[in-house]
Amino acid sequence: MSERKSIHGEWSSQLAFFLAATGSAVGLGNIWQFPFIDGNNGGGAFVLIYLACIVLIGLPILIAEVTLGRRGRESPVNTLRGLALDEGRSRAWVGVGFISMVSGIIILSFYSVVAGWSLDYLLLSLRGAYAGASPDRVSRMFAGLTANPWRQMFWFTLFLAVSLWFSARGVRAGLERAARIMMPLLFALLLLLVVYALIVGDAGAAFSYLFSPDFSRLDGQAVLLAMGHSFFTLSLGIGAMMVYGAYTPNNVSIFRVSIWVAVADTGVALFAGMAIFSLVFAKGLAPAQGPGLIFTTLPVAFGAMPLGSLFGAAFFAVLVLAAWTSAVSMIEPTVAWLEERGWVRMRAVLAVGAVVWLLGMVLDFSFNIWSGVAWQGRTLFELFNFVSSDIMLPLGGFLIALFAGWMVSERSLRRELGVSRPLLRLWLLVLRYVTPVGVLLIFLNALGLIRGAL
Ligand code: PHE
């Protein structure tokens, strides 16, 4: 087990670590992205592939990140520096830590904008703004929000400010507390929504859509999308889970908790999908709506249901809670690194927050004032999302898998994980061979090098 000590503090228990890591994993990726990616790719078969990716790619890297983090006990940059030194490897591995810090900051900038929309919709729901509204009116409502840079700025700034406040309070009083308050509330509200959707919605249609596979609609592109999403949804490749691992007490079983985090994360995505599609199908709406699914289609469904505004508000509250506990983990690698360089935590948080805010403003404007600015057919918002989620994240994950699988000695890993040799070997086998090949495919696909080849 790790002999080092974290200067940032530790989670108070195994449960606290589980809640914080699940808080990081469960986010907009589960509730906003998963349903629409799934919808765009034909449902059932996509879910199966996604589950396979979680088990074969996501989980092994999750375990690797937490293990490396706990061994190093520092920010990803310094953890990688320390471990590379311990194992007699090149110092260049530190670069992976830097890539991860940059991705975290970029991801948080667009994440905050989408979470800001959710806050706006929470208020709209409470005001009954879409009760009985036609699809056309709801679409105009969404367009009205994104067209207004100041309204968007207000909400994303508010979202970011609350995230920074929790971050500034440190590991236990901030990150852990946010998870302890928000995650149980999120689970309870989600459960309520699922029950509601099962009663008023078309659960049968949603179930068969999500779970009866139609392989004819599955192509190579969808497989690669599923792999990419398994990364994003488990917060991998940007050092978030590594730094959370650095705060994990020695007596926590990394294997066990990681499995539970993956189960909880997948469970939330599937439950959210069930709730959303039950409502959408009950109103005869189309599931394949792209990113606008929950902001343009879903409100129409809620608006036509009994107590729709109230449950709509609960839905957007779930989104915001999920986003907050993820947001704090995205900047933690950078905040921890700055602290290790002698910065006071508050100052580190403010500095990182300022950069995220400026990037967020650029994205805000990309929907209105700068909506004409595009590069290779992508708006700035799409570009940020693409570079961070599709390129930097898999790249980070690939390198982390290589580092943990090939650069760290089996003995060190075994000491940290404390599992039986056969289990360790099985994990290493997947981590060394299956995972990197899978990630390489996602990556080449993102760069457009193998598009259509599968
Ligand atoms: N896992 C989060 C989600 O699904 C996103 C995230 C990515 C969080 C990377 C932290 C780091 O929404």
mmCIF file of C-alpha atoms and ligand atoms in Angstrom, residues 24-30 107 111 232-235 238 240 326 329-330, ligand 1:
data_model
loop_
_atom_site.group_PDB
_atom_site.id
_atom_site.type_symbol
_atom_site.label_atom_id
_atom_site.label_comp_id
_atom_site.label_asym_id
_atom_site.label_seq_id
_atom_site.Cartn_x
_atom_site.Cartn_y
_atom_site.Cartn_z
ATOM 1 C CA SER A 24 -17.669 12.648 -10.675
ATOM 2 C CA ALA A 25 -18.799 9.857 -12.969
ATOM 3 C CA VAL A 26 -22.518 10.606 -12.941
ATOM 4 C CA GLY A 27 -23.004 13.813 -14.836
ATOM 5 C CA LEU A 28 -24.350 15.393 -17.976
ATOM 6 C CA GLY A 29 -22.772 12.459 -19.798
ATOM 7 C CA ASN A 30 -25.315 10.114 -18.256
ATOM 8 C CA ILE A 107 -14.402 20.218 -20.621
ATOM 9 C CA TYR A 111 -20.008 21.610 -19.302
ATOM 10 C CA PHE A 232 -16.353 10.373 -20.719
ATOM 11 C CA THR A 233 -18.976 8.864 -18.491
ATOM 12 C CA LEU A 234 -16.434 7.352 -16.088
ATOM 13 C CA SER A 235 -14.440 10.611 -15.979
ATOM 14 C CA ILE A 238 -8.224 13.634 -17.474
ATOM 15 C CA ALA A 240 -10.012 13.237 -12.194
ATOM 16 C CA SER A 326 -18.618 16.285 -11.794
ATOM 17 C CA SER A 329 -13.540 16.814 -10.145
ATOM 18 C CA MET A 330 -12.560 18.296 -13.512
HETATM 19 N N1 PHE B 1 -18.253 11.733 -16.093
HETATM 20 C C1 PHE B 1 -18.856 12.996 -16.312
HETATM 21 C C2 PHE B 1 -20.184 12.816 -17.013
HETATM 22 O O1 PHE B 1 -20.544 11.737 -17.366
HETATM 23 C C3 PHE B 1 -17.996 13.912 -17.106
HETATM 24 C C4 PHE B 1 -16.585 14.055 -16.631
HETATM 25 C C5 PHE B 1 -15.560 13.852 -17.521
HETATM 26 C C6 PHE B 1 -16.302 14.387 -15.311
HETATM 27 C C7 PHE B 1 -14.272 13.948 -17.108
HETATM 28 C C8 PHE B 1 -14.996 14.497 -14.885
HETATM 29 C C9 PHE B 1 -13.994 14.265 -15.780
HETATM 30 O O2 PHE B 1 -20.884 13.760 -17.242
#
